[in-house]
Amino acid sequence: MSQLKSIYSKIGDVMSKVSRVPKNGYNSFHKYNYATESDLTESIRPILQESGLAFFSNVLEQDREGEFTKVKMEFTLADIETGEVLTSTYWGEGQDKGDKGLYKAYTGATKYFLMKTFLIPTGDDPEADSTVDERNSQKTKNNKGQKTQPQMASDAQLNLINKLLVDVANTTGSTKEKAYKSLKNQMKKEMEWYTQEEAGEAIVILNKVLKKGA
Protein backbone atom coordinates (compact mmCIF):
# COMPACT_ATOMS: atom_id res chain seq x y z
CA MET A 1 0.00 0.00 0.00
CA SER A 2 1.48 3.33 -1.03
CA GLN A 3 1.95 6.05 1.55
CA LEU A 4 -0.66 8.81 1.38
CA LYS A 5 0.57 12.33 0.63
CA SER A 6 0.18 15.06 3.24
CA ILE A 7 -2.06 18.05 2.58
CA TYR A 8 1.07 20.22 2.19
CA SER A 9 2.43 17.89 -0.45
CA LYS A 10 -0.86 18.12 -2.33
CA ILE A 11 -0.82 21.91 -2.13
CA GLY A 12 2.64 21.72 -3.68
CA ASP A 13 1.22 19.53 -6.46
CA VAL A 14 -1.47 22.13 -7.17
CA MET A 15 1.13 24.92 -7.26
CA SER A 16 3.18 22.96 -9.80
CA LYS A 17 0.19 22.35 -12.07
CA VAL A 18 -1.60 25.69 -12.05
CA SER A 19 -0.65 28.04 -14.88
CA ARG A 20 -1.26 31.70 -15.60
CA VAL A 21 -4.94 32.50 -15.18
CA PRO A 22 -6.77 34.17 -18.09
CA LYS A 23 -8.01 37.73 -17.53
CA ASN A 24 -11.62 37.81 -18.70
CA GLY A 25 -12.70 40.76 -16.55
CA TYR A 26 -12.57 44.23 -18.07
CA ASN A 27 -12.51 47.62 -16.35
CA SER A 28 -14.25 49.88 -18.87
CA PHE A 29 -13.25 53.05 -17.01
CA HIS A 30 -9.49 52.43 -16.76
CA LYS A 31 -9.42 50.24 -19.89
CA TYR A 32 -7.63 47.12 -18.68
CA ASN A 33 -8.33 43.40 -18.22
CA TYR A 34 -8.13 41.58 -14.89
CA ALA A 35 -8.64 38.05 -13.57
CA THR A 36 -12.08 37.58 -12.04
CA GLU A 37 -12.96 35.21 -9.21
CA SER A 38 -14.58 32.85 -11.71
CA ASP A 39 -11.38 32.90 -13.80
CA LEU A 40 -9.47 31.71 -10.75
CA THR A 41 -11.97 29.11 -9.54
CA GLU A 42 -12.52 27.63 -13.01
CA SER A 43 -8.75 27.31 -13.48
CA ILE A 44 -8.00 25.73 -10.14
CA ARG A 45 -11.13 23.61 -9.48
CA PRO A 46 -10.16 20.63 -11.68
CA ILE A 47 -6.61 20.68 -10.28
CA LEU A 48 -7.91 20.63 -6.69
CA GLN A 49 -10.19 17.72 -7.58
CA GLU A 50 -7.36 15.82 -9.26
CA SER A 51 -5.12 16.39 -6.22
CA GLY A 52 -7.77 15.26 -3.74
CA LEU A 53 -8.38 18.62 -2.07
CA ALA A 54 -11.73 20.19 -1.16
CA PHE A 55 -12.24 23.93 -0.58
CA PHE A 56 -14.71 25.55 1.84
CA SER A 57 -15.33 29.13 2.96
CA ASN A 58 -17.22 30.76 5.81
CA VAL A 59 -17.98 34.38 6.74
CA LEU A 60 -16.84 35.01 10.33
CA GLU A 61 -17.49 38.74 10.58
CA GLN A 62 -18.95 41.47 8.43
CA ASP A 63 -19.28 45.21 8.90
CA ARG A 64 -20.55 48.06 6.76
CA GLU A 65 -19.73 51.77 7.06
CA GLY A 66 -21.35 53.89 4.36
CA GLU A 67 -20.30 52.54 0.97
CA PHE A 68 -17.67 50.21 2.46
CA THR A 69 -18.19 46.60 3.50
CA LYS A 70 -15.52 44.57 5.27
CA VAL A 71 -15.66 40.82 5.89
CA LYS A 72 -13.48 38.37 7.77
CA MET A 73 -13.41 35.06 5.91
CA GLU A 74 -12.26 31.63 7.02
CA PHE A 75 -11.03 29.36 4.22
CA THR A 76 -10.50 25.63 4.70
CA LEU A 77 -8.61 23.19 2.49
CA ALA A 78 -9.44 19.57 3.30
CA ASP A 79 -7.64 16.43 2.18
CA ILE A 80 -10.45 14.08 1.09
CA GLU A 81 -8.23 11.02 1.59
CA THR A 82 -6.77 11.67 5.05
CA GLY A 83 -9.23 14.19 6.52
CA GLU A 84 -6.36 16.59 7.21
CA VAL A 85 -7.44 20.24 7.08
CA LEU A 86 -5.66 23.58 6.75
CA THR A 87 -7.50 26.75 7.76
CA SER A 88 -6.62 30.35 6.85
CA THR A 89 -8.24 33.71 7.61
CA TYR A 90 -8.37 36.59 5.13
CA TRP A 91 -10.05 39.99 5.16
CA GLY A 92 -11.92 41.35 2.17
CA GLU A 93 -13.25 44.83 1.44
CA GLY A 94 -15.74 46.14 -1.09
CA GLN A 95 -17.18 49.53 -2.03
CA ASP A 96 -20.74 49.80 -3.30
CA LYS A 97 -23.71 52.09 -2.60
CA GLY A 98 -26.17 49.26 -3.18
CA ASP A 99 -26.32 45.70 -1.92
CA LYS A 100 -23.20 44.37 -3.69
CA GLY A 101 -20.67 45.43 -1.05
CA LEU A 102 -20.72 42.08 0.78
CA TYR A 103 -20.34 40.14 -2.47
CA LYS A 104 -17.40 42.31 -3.55
CA ALA A 105 -15.72 41.89 -0.16
CA TYR A 106 -16.27 38.12 -0.26
CA THR A 107 -14.98 37.92 -3.83
CA GLY A 108 -11.85 39.91 -2.98
CA ALA A 109 -11.01 37.72 0.01
CA THR A 110 -11.56 34.53 -1.99
CA LYS A 111 -9.34 35.73 -4.83
CA TYR A 112 -6.48 36.64 -2.51
CA PHE A 113 -6.70 33.36 -0.61
CA LEU A 114 -6.45 31.34 -3.83
CA MET A 115 -3.77 33.55 -5.37
CA LYS A 116 -1.52 33.60 -2.32
CA THR A 117 -2.03 30.02 -1.15
CA PHE A 118 -1.20 28.54 -4.55
CA LEU A 119 0.96 31.42 -5.88
CA ILE A 120 -1.28 31.76 -8.92
CA PRO A 121 0.08 34.21 -11.51
CA THR A 122 -2.46 36.52 -13.13
CA GLY A 123 -0.08 39.15 -14.47
CA ASP A 124 -1.78 41.86 -12.41
CA ASP A 125 -4.47 42.06 -9.88
CA PRO A 126 -6.17 44.13 -8.27
CA GLU A 127 -9.77 43.50 -9.16
CA ALA A 128 -11.52 46.71 -10.17
CA ASP A 129 -15.06 48.05 -10.29
CA SER A 130 -15.48 50.44 -13.20
CA THR A 131 -18.80 51.74 -11.87
CA VAL A 132 -17.16 52.90 -8.65
CA ASP A 133 -14.23 54.46 -10.55
CA GLU A 134 -16.58 56.22 -12.94
CA ARG A 135 -18.83 57.46 -10.15
CA ASN A 136 -15.90 58.89 -8.21
CA SER A 137 -14.55 60.52 -11.36
CA GLN A 138 -17.97 62.01 -12.21
CA LYS A 139 -18.27 63.48 -8.73
CA THR A 140 -14.97 65.27 -9.26
CA LYS A 141 -16.12 66.65 -12.62
CA ASN A 142 -19.51 67.79 -11.30
CA ASN A 143 -17.91 69.62 -8.38
CA LYS A 144 -15.09 71.23 -10.36
CA GLY A 145 -14.48 74.74 -9.12
CA GLN A 146 -16.28 74.05 -5.85
CA LYS A 147 -14.88 73.11 -2.48
CA THR A 148 -15.43 69.36 -2.29
CA GLN A 149 -14.92 66.55 0.16
CA PRO A 150 -11.94 64.30 -0.66
CA GLN A 151 -12.93 61.25 -2.69
CA MET A 152 -12.63 57.92 -0.91
CA ALA A 153 -10.08 55.40 -2.16
CA SER A 154 -11.30 53.16 -4.97
CA ASP A 155 -11.62 49.38 -4.83
CA ALA A 156 -8.65 49.14 -7.17
CA GLN A 157 -6.46 51.16 -4.77
CA LEU A 158 -7.55 49.23 -1.68
CA ASN A 159 -7.08 45.86 -3.36
CA LEU A 160 -3.63 46.91 -4.55
CA ILE A 161 -2.72 47.97 -0.99
CA ASN A 162 -3.88 44.57 0.29
CA LYS A 163 -1.72 42.83 -2.30
CA LEU A 164 1.29 44.99 -1.45
CA LEU A 165 0.85 44.26 2.27
CA VAL A 166 1.07 40.54 1.52
CA ASP A 167 4.13 41.12 -0.67
CA VAL A 168 5.80 43.21 2.05
CA ALA A 169 5.12 40.49 4.63
CA ASN A 170 6.64 37.84 2.37
CA THR A 171 9.65 40.00 1.48
CA THR A 172 10.44 41.00 5.07
CA GLY A 173 9.64 37.65 6.66
CA SER A 174 6.86 39.25 8.70
CA THR A 175 3.06 38.94 8.58
CA LYS A 176 0.40 40.94 6.78
CA GLU A 177 -0.97 42.09 10.15
CA LYS A 178 2.42 43.50 11.20
CA ALA A 179 2.91 45.13 7.82
CA TYR A 180 -0.50 46.77 8.10
CA LYS A 181 0.21 47.93 11.65
CA SER A 182 3.40 49.63 10.47
CA LEU A 183 1.52 51.28 7.60
CA LYS A 184 -1.26 52.37 9.95
CA ASN A 185 1.30 54.02 12.25
CA GLN A 186 2.58 56.07 9.31
CA MET A 187 -0.81 56.91 7.82
CA LYS A 188 -2.50 57.55 11.19
CA LYS A 189 -5.79 55.92 10.17
CA GLU A 190 -7.45 52.66 9.15
CA MET A 191 -7.13 51.68 5.50
CA GLU A 192 -10.90 51.62 4.84
CA TRP A 193 -11.05 55.37 5.54
CA TYR A 194 -8.29 56.37 3.12
CA THR A 195 -9.01 59.04 0.56
CA GLN A 196 -7.75 58.51 -2.98
CA GLU A 197 -4.76 60.73 -2.24
CA GLU A 198 -3.96 58.89 1.00
CA ALA A 199 -4.25 55.53 -0.75
CA GLY A 200 -1.72 56.76 -3.30
CA GLU A 201 0.63 57.73 -0.47
CA ALA A 202 0.21 54.29 1.13
CA ILE A 203 1.02 52.57 -2.16
CA VAL A 204 4.19 54.64 -2.50
CA ILE A 205 5.22 53.74 1.07
CA LEU A 206 4.71 50.01 0.51
CA ASN A 207 6.54 50.03 -2.82
CA LYS A 208 9.50 51.72 -1.12
CA VAL A 209 9.55 48.98 1.52
CA LEU A 210 9.49 46.31 -1.20
CA LYS A 211 12.30 48.05 -3.13
CA LYS A 212 14.39 48.31 0.03
CA GLY A 213 13.83 44.66 0.91
CA ALA A 214 14.49 43.35 -2.58
PDB file of C-alpha atoms in Angstrom:
ATOM      1  CA  MET A   1       0.000   0.000   0.000  1.00  0.00           C
ATOM      2  CA  SER A   2       1.482   3.330  -1.032  1.00  0.00           C
ATOM      3  CA  GLN A   3       1.948   6.050   1.551  1.00  0.00           C
ATOM      4  CA  LEU A   4      -0.656   8.813   1.383  1.00  0.00           C
ATOM      5  CA  LYS A   5       0.566  12.328   0.626  1.00  0.00           C
ATOM      6  CA  SER A   6       0.183  15.064   3.245  1.00  0.00           C
ATOM      7  CA  ILE A   7      -2.056  18.046   2.577  1.00  0.00           C
ATOM      8  CA  TYR A   8       1.068  20.224   2.194  1.00  0.00           C
ATOM      9  CA  SER A   9       2.433  17.890  -0.451  1.00  0.00           C
ATOM     10  CA  LYS A  10      -0.864  18.116  -2.326  1.00  0.00           C
ATOM     11  CA  ILE A  11      -0.817  21.907  -2.129  1.00  0.00           C
ATOM     12  CA  GLY A  12       2.642  21.716  -3.678  1.00  0.00           C
ATOM     13  CA  ASP A  13       1.221  19.532  -6.459  1.00  0.00           C
ATOM     14  CA  VAL A  14      -1.468  22.133  -7.169  1.00  0.00           C
ATOM     15  CA  MET A  15       1.132  24.916  -7.257  1.00  0.00           C
ATOM     16  CA  SER A  16       3.181  22.956  -9.805  1.00  0.00           C
ATOM     17  CA  LYS A  17       0.193  22.347 -12.069  1.00  0.00           C
ATOM     18  CA  VAL A  18      -1.598  25.687 -12.054  1.00  0.00           C
ATOM     19  CA  SER A  19      -0.652  28.035 -14.880  1.00  0.00           C
ATOM     20  CA  ARG A  20      -1.260  31.703 -15.600  1.00  0.00           C
ATOM     21  CA  VAL A  21      -4.943  32.496 -15.178  1.00  0.00           C
ATOM     22  CA  PRO A  22      -6.772  34.175 -18.086  1.00  0.00           C
ATOM     23  CA  LYS A  23      -8.010  37.726 -17.529  1.00  0.00           C
ATOM     24  CA  ASN A  24     -11.620  37.806 -18.699  1.00  0.00           C
ATOM     25  CA  GLY A  25     -12.700  40.759 -16.555  1.00  0.00           C
ATOM     26  CA  TYR A  26     -12.567  44.232 -18.068  1.00  0.00           C
ATOM     27  CA  ASN A  27     -12.510  47.623 -16.348  1.00  0.00           C
ATOM     28  CA  SER A  28     -14.250  49.877 -18.869  1.00  0.00           C
ATOM     29  CA  PHE A  29     -13.252  53.048 -17.013  1.00  0.00           C
ATOM     30  CA  HIS A  30      -9.494  52.435 -16.757  1.00  0.00           C
ATOM     31  CA  LYS A  31      -9.422  50.243 -19.886  1.00  0.00           C
ATOM     32  CA  TYR A  32      -7.634  47.118 -18.680  1.00  0.00           C
ATOM     33  CA  ASN A  33      -8.334  43.403 -18.219  1.00  0.00           C
ATOM     34  CA  TYR A  34      -8.128  41.582 -14.894  1.00  0.00           C
ATOM     35  CA  ALA A  35      -8.641  38.049 -13.572  1.00  0.00           C
ATOM     36  CA  THR A  36     -12.080  37.577 -12.036  1.00  0.00           C
ATOM     37  CA  GLU A  37     -12.963  35.211  -9.206  1.00  0.00           C
ATOM     38  CA  SER A  38     -14.580  32.849 -11.715  1.00  0.00           C
ATOM     39  CA  ASP A  39     -11.383  32.903 -13.796  1.00  0.00           C
ATOM     40  CA  LEU A  40      -9.467  31.713 -10.747  1.00  0.00           C
ATOM     41  CA  THR A  41     -11.970  29.107  -9.538  1.00  0.00           C
ATOM     42  CA  GLU A  42     -12.518  27.628 -13.013  1.00  0.00           C
ATOM     43  CA  SER A  43      -8.749  27.306 -13.483  1.00  0.00           C
ATOM     44  CA  ILE A  44      -8.000  25.725 -10.138  1.00  0.00           C
ATOM     45  CA  ARG A  45     -11.134  23.605  -9.478  1.00  0.00           C
ATOM     46  CA  PRO A  46     -10.157  20.631 -11.682  1.00  0.00           C
ATOM     47  CA  ILE A  47      -6.609  20.677 -10.281  1.00  0.00           C
ATOM     48  CA  LEU A  48      -7.910  20.627  -6.694  1.00  0.00           C
ATOM     49  CA  GLN A  49     -10.195  17.716  -7.582  1.00  0.00           C
ATOM     50  CA  GLU A  50      -7.363  15.818  -9.256  1.00  0.00           C
ATOM     51  CA  SER A  51      -5.119  16.388  -6.225  1.00  0.00           C
ATOM     52  CA  GLY A  52      -7.774  15.264  -3.737  1.00  0.00           C
ATOM     53  CA  LEU A  53      -8.380  18.623  -2.068  1.00  0.00           C
ATOM     54  CA  ALA A  54     -11.729  20.189  -1.158  1.00  0.00           C
ATOM     55  CA  PHE A  55     -12.240  23.928  -0.577  1.00  0.00           C
ATOM     56  CA  PHE A  56     -14.711  25.548   1.842  1.00  0.00           C
ATOM     57  CA  SER A  57     -15.328  29.125   2.963  1.00  0.00           C
ATOM     58  CA  ASN A  58     -17.215  30.760   5.807  1.00  0.00           C
ATOM     59  CA  VAL A  59     -17.982  34.379   6.738  1.00  0.00           C
ATOM     60  CA  LEU A  60     -16.839  35.007  10.326  1.00  0.00           C
ATOM     61  CA  GLU A  61     -17.487  38.736  10.576  1.00  0.00           C
ATOM     62  CA  GLN A  62     -18.953  41.473   8.428  1.00  0.00           C
ATOM     63  CA  ASP A  63     -19.278  45.207   8.898  1.00  0.00           C
ATOM     64  CA  ARG A  64     -20.553  48.063   6.759  1.00  0.00           C
ATOM     65  CA  GLU A  65     -19.735  51.766   7.065  1.00  0.00           C
ATOM     66  CA  GLY A  66     -21.350  53.893   4.365  1.00  0.00           C
ATOM     67  CA  GLU A  67     -20.302  52.536   0.973  1.00  0.00           C
ATOM     68  CA  PHE A  68     -17.672  50.211   2.458  1.00  0.00           C
ATOM     69  CA  THR A  69     -18.185  46.602   3.502  1.00  0.00           C
ATOM     70  CA  LYS A  70     -15.517  44.569   5.266  1.00  0.00           C
ATOM     71  CA  VAL A  71     -15.657  40.821   5.890  1.00  0.00           C
ATOM     72  CA  LYS A  72     -13.480  38.371   7.774  1.00  0.00           C
ATOM     73  CA  MET A  73     -13.412  35.059   5.906  1.00  0.00           C
ATOM     74  CA  GLU A  74     -12.262  31.626   7.016  1.00  0.00           C
ATOM     75  CA  PHE A  75     -11.028  29.358   4.220  1.00  0.00           C
ATOM     76  CA  THR A  76     -10.501  25.632   4.695  1.00  0.00           C
ATOM     77  CA  LEU A  77      -8.610  23.190   2.494  1.00  0.00           C
ATOM     78  CA  ALA A  78      -9.445  19.574   3.302  1.00  0.00           C
ATOM     79  CA  ASP A  79      -7.642  16.434   2.181  1.00  0.00           C
ATOM     80  CA  ILE A  80     -10.447  14.079   1.090  1.00  0.00           C
ATOM     81  CA  GLU A  81      -8.229  11.025   1.589  1.00  0.00           C
ATOM     82  CA  THR A  82      -6.775  11.674   5.049  1.00  0.00           C
ATOM     83  CA  GLY A  83      -9.227  14.186   6.524  1.00  0.00           C
ATOM     84  CA  GLU A  84      -6.361  16.586   7.215  1.00  0.00           C
ATOM     85  CA  VAL A  85      -7.440  20.238   7.084  1.00  0.00           C
ATOM     86  CA  LEU A  86      -5.664  23.581   6.750  1.00  0.00           C
ATOM     87  CA  THR A  87      -7.500  26.753   7.759  1.00  0.00           C
ATOM     88  CA  SER A  88      -6.623  30.348   6.850  1.00  0.00           C
ATOM     89  CA  THR A  89      -8.238  33.708   7.611  1.00  0.00           C
ATOM     90  CA  TYR A  90      -8.372  36.588   5.131  1.00  0.00           C
ATOM     91  CA  TRP A  91     -10.054  39.988   5.155  1.00  0.00           C
ATOM     92  CA  GLY A  92     -11.922  41.352   2.166  1.00  0.00           C
ATOM     93  CA  GLU A  93     -13.248  44.835   1.443  1.00  0.00           C
ATOM     94  CA  GLY A  94     -15.743  46.136  -1.085  1.00  0.00           C
ATOM     95  CA  GLN A  95     -17.179  49.526  -2.029  1.00  0.00           C
ATOM     96  CA  ASP A  96     -20.742  49.803  -3.301  1.00  0.00           C
ATOM     97  CA  LYS A  97     -23.706  52.088  -2.599  1.00  0.00           C
ATOM     98  CA  GLY A  98     -26.172  49.263  -3.179  1.00  0.00           C
ATOM     99  CA  ASP A  99     -26.318  45.696  -1.923  1.00  0.00           C
ATOM    100  CA  LYS A 100     -23.204  44.372  -3.689  1.00  0.00           C
ATOM    101  CA  GLY A 101     -20.675  45.432  -1.054  1.00  0.00           C
ATOM    102  CA  LEU A 102     -20.724  42.082   0.775  1.00  0.00           C
ATOM    103  CA  TYR A 103     -20.343  40.138  -2.469  1.00  0.00           C
ATOM    104  CA  LYS A 104     -17.397  42.309  -3.546  1.00  0.00           C
ATOM    105  CA  ALA A 105     -15.718  41.887  -0.163  1.00  0.00           C
ATOM    106  CA  TYR A 106     -16.272  38.119  -0.259  1.00  0.00           C
ATOM    107  CA  THR A 107     -14.981  37.924  -3.831  1.00  0.00           C
ATOM    108  CA  GLY A 108     -11.849  39.912  -2.975  1.00  0.00           C
ATOM    109  CA  ALA A 109     -11.010  37.719   0.015  1.00  0.00           C
ATOM    110  CA  THR A 110     -11.555  34.528  -1.987  1.00  0.00           C
ATOM    111  CA  LYS A 111      -9.338  35.728  -4.827  1.00  0.00           C
ATOM    112  CA  TYR A 112      -6.483  36.639  -2.513  1.00  0.00           C
ATOM    113  CA  PHE A 113      -6.704  33.360  -0.610  1.00  0.00           C
ATOM    114  CA  LEU A 114      -6.454  31.338  -3.829  1.00  0.00           C
ATOM    115  CA  MET A 115      -3.768  33.553  -5.375  1.00  0.00           C
ATOM    116  CA  LYS A 116      -1.517  33.604  -2.322  1.00  0.00           C
ATOM    117  CA  THR A 117      -2.034  30.025  -1.150  1.00  0.00           C
ATOM    118  CA  PHE A 118      -1.202  28.541  -4.551  1.00  0.00           C
ATOM    119  CA  LEU A 119       0.958  31.424  -5.876  1.00  0.00           C
ATOM    120  CA  ILE A 120      -1.279  31.758  -8.917  1.00  0.00           C
ATOM    121  CA  PRO A 121       0.083  34.213 -11.511  1.00  0.00           C
ATOM    122  CA  THR A 122      -2.459  36.519 -13.131  1.00  0.00           C
ATOM    123  CA  GLY A 123      -0.080  39.148 -14.467  1.00  0.00           C
ATOM    124  CA  ASP A 124      -1.780  41.864 -12.414  1.00  0.00           C
ATOM    125  CA  ASP A 125      -4.466  42.058  -9.884  1.00  0.00           C
ATOM    126  CA  PRO A 126      -6.166  44.126  -8.266  1.00  0.00           C
ATOM    127  CA  GLU A 127      -9.771  43.496  -9.158  1.00  0.00           C
ATOM    128  CA  ALA A 128     -11.519  46.709 -10.171  1.00  0.00           C
ATOM    129  CA  ASP A 129     -15.064  48.050 -10.290  1.00  0.00           C
ATOM    130  CA  SER A 130     -15.477  50.436 -13.197  1.00  0.00           C
ATOM    131  CA  THR A 131     -18.804  51.738 -11.869  1.00  0.00           C
ATOM    132  CA  VAL A 132     -17.158  52.902  -8.654  1.00  0.00           C
ATOM    133  CA  ASP A 133     -14.233  54.458 -10.548  1.00  0.00           C
ATOM    134  CA  GLU A 134     -16.583  56.219 -12.944  1.00  0.00           C
ATOM    135  CA  ARG A 135     -18.830  57.462 -10.146  1.00  0.00           C
ATOM    136  CA  ASN A 136     -15.900  58.894  -8.206  1.00  0.00           C
ATOM    137  CA  SER A 137     -14.555  60.525 -11.359  1.00  0.00           C
ATOM    138  CA  GLN A 138     -17.966  62.012 -12.207  1.00  0.00           C
ATOM    139  CA  LYS A 139     -18.270  63.475  -8.727  1.00  0.00           C
ATOM    140  CA  THR A 140     -14.972  65.268  -9.260  1.00  0.00           C
ATOM    141  CA  LYS A 141     -16.122  66.647 -12.624  1.00  0.00           C
ATOM    142  CA  ASN A 142     -19.505  67.790 -11.297  1.00  0.00           C
ATOM    143  CA  ASN A 143     -17.910  69.620  -8.383  1.00  0.00           C
ATOM    144  CA  LYS A 144     -15.088  71.230 -10.355  1.00  0.00           C
ATOM    145  CA  GLY A 145     -14.477  74.742  -9.122  1.00  0.00           C
ATOM    146  CA  GLN A 146     -16.283  74.048  -5.850  1.00  0.00           C
ATOM    147  CA  LYS A 147     -14.884  73.113  -2.480  1.00  0.00           C
ATOM    148  CA  THR A 148     -15.434  69.357  -2.291  1.00  0.00           C
ATOM    149  CA  GLN A 149     -14.919  66.550   0.157  1.00  0.00           C
ATOM    150  CA  PRO A 150     -11.940  64.302  -0.658  1.00  0.00           C
ATOM    151  CA  GLN A 151     -12.926  61.246  -2.694  1.00  0.00           C
ATOM    152  CA  MET A 152     -12.634  57.923  -0.911  1.00  0.00           C
ATOM    153  CA  ALA A 153     -10.079  55.403  -2.159  1.00  0.00           C
ATOM    154  CA  SER A 154     -11.304  53.163  -4.966  1.00  0.00           C
ATOM    155  CA  ASP A 155     -11.617  49.379  -4.829  1.00  0.00           C
ATOM    156  CA  ALA A 156      -8.645  49.142  -7.166  1.00  0.00           C
ATOM    157  CA  GLN A 157      -6.463  51.164  -4.774  1.00  0.00           C
ATOM    158  CA  LEU A 158      -7.554  49.231  -1.684  1.00  0.00           C
ATOM    159  CA  ASN A 159      -7.075  45.859  -3.364  1.00  0.00           C
ATOM    160  CA  LEU A 160      -3.632  46.913  -4.546  1.00  0.00           C
ATOM    161  CA  ILE A 161      -2.721  47.968  -0.989  1.00  0.00           C
ATOM    162  CA  ASN A 162      -3.880  44.567   0.294  1.00  0.00           C
ATOM    163  CA  LYS A 163      -1.716  42.828  -2.303  1.00  0.00           C
ATOM    164  CA  LEU A 164       1.291  44.991  -1.450  1.00  0.00           C
ATOM    165  CA  LEU A 165       0.852  44.261   2.273  1.00  0.00           C
ATOM    166  CA  VAL A 166       1.071  40.538   1.524  1.00  0.00           C
ATOM    167  CA  ASP A 167       4.131  41.118  -0.671  1.00  0.00           C
ATOM    168  CA  VAL A 168       5.796  43.213   2.048  1.00  0.00           C
ATOM    169  CA  ALA A 169       5.119  40.491   4.627  1.00  0.00           C
ATOM    170  CA  ASN A 170       6.635  37.840   2.370  1.00  0.00           C
ATOM    171  CA  THR A 171       9.653  39.998   1.482  1.00  0.00           C
ATOM    172  CA  THR A 172      10.437  41.005   5.071  1.00  0.00           C
ATOM    173  CA  GLY A 173       9.636  37.650   6.660  1.00  0.00           C
ATOM    174  CA  SER A 174       6.861  39.248   8.696  1.00  0.00           C
ATOM    175  CA  THR A 175       3.057  38.941   8.576  1.00  0.00           C
ATOM    176  CA  LYS A 176       0.396  40.944   6.779  1.00  0.00           C
ATOM    177  CA  GLU A 177      -0.966  42.093  10.146  1.00  0.00           C
ATOM    178  CA  LYS A 178       2.420  43.498  11.205  1.00  0.00           C
ATOM    179  CA  ALA A 179       2.915  45.130   7.817  1.00  0.00           C
ATOM    180  CA  TYR A 180      -0.505  46.765   8.101  1.00  0.00           C
ATOM    181  CA  LYS A 181       0.210  47.927  11.653  1.00  0.00           C
ATOM    182  CA  SER A 182       3.396  49.627  10.466  1.00  0.00           C
ATOM    183  CA  LEU A 183       1.518  51.278   7.601  1.00  0.00           C
ATOM    184  CA  LYS A 184      -1.255  52.374   9.946  1.00  0.00           C
ATOM    185  CA  ASN A 185       1.298  54.018  12.247  1.00  0.00           C
ATOM    186  CA  GLN A 186       2.583  56.065   9.306  1.00  0.00           C
ATOM    187  CA  MET A 187      -0.810  56.911   7.816  1.00  0.00           C
ATOM    188  CA  LYS A 188      -2.502  57.554  11.188  1.00  0.00           C
ATOM    189  CA  LYS A 189      -5.789  55.916  10.165  1.00  0.00           C
ATOM    190  CA  GLU A 190      -7.451  52.664   9.151  1.00  0.00           C
ATOM    191  CA  MET A 191      -7.131  51.676   5.503  1.00  0.00           C
ATOM    192  CA  GLU A 192     -10.897  51.616   4.842  1.00  0.00           C
ATOM    193  CA  TRP A 193     -11.047  55.373   5.538  1.00  0.00           C
ATOM    194  CA  TYR A 194      -8.286  56.371   3.115  1.00  0.00           C
ATOM    195  CA  THR A 195      -9.008  59.041   0.560  1.00  0.00           C
ATOM    196  CA  GLN A 196      -7.753  58.515  -2.978  1.00  0.00           C
ATOM    197  CA  GLU A 197      -4.762  60.730  -2.237  1.00  0.00           C
ATOM    198  CA  GLU A 198      -3.963  58.891   0.997  1.00  0.00           C
ATOM    199  CA  ALA A 199      -4.253  55.529  -0.750  1.00  0.00           C
ATOM    200  CA  GLY A 200      -1.721  56.762  -3.297  1.00  0.00           C
ATOM    201  CA  GLU A 201       0.627  57.732  -0.466  1.00  0.00           C
ATOM    202  CA  ALA A 202       0.205  54.294   1.134  1.00  0.00           C
ATOM    203  CA  ILE A 203       1.015  52.570  -2.164  1.00  0.00           C
ATOM    204  CA  VAL A 204       4.193  54.643  -2.496  1.00  0.00           C
ATOM    205  CA  ILE A 205       5.223  53.737   1.066  1.00  0.00           C
ATOM    206  CA  LEU A 206       4.706  50.009   0.507  1.00  0.00           C
ATOM    207  CA  ASN A 207       6.535  50.032  -2.815  1.00  0.00           C
ATOM    208  CA  LYS A 208       9.501  51.721  -1.116  1.00  0.00           C
ATOM    209  CA  VAL A 209       9.553  48.978   1.519  1.00  0.00           C
ATOM    210  CA  LEU A 210       9.491  46.315  -1.205  1.00  0.00           C
ATOM    211  CA  LYS A 211      12.296  48.046  -3.126  1.00  0.00           C
ATOM    212  CA  LYS A 212      14.388  48.314   0.030  1.00  0.00           C
ATOM    213  CA  GLY A 213      13.829  44.659   0.909  1.00  0.00           C
ATOM    214  CA  ALA A 214      14.485  43.349  -2.583  1.00  0.00           C
TER     215      ALA A 214
END
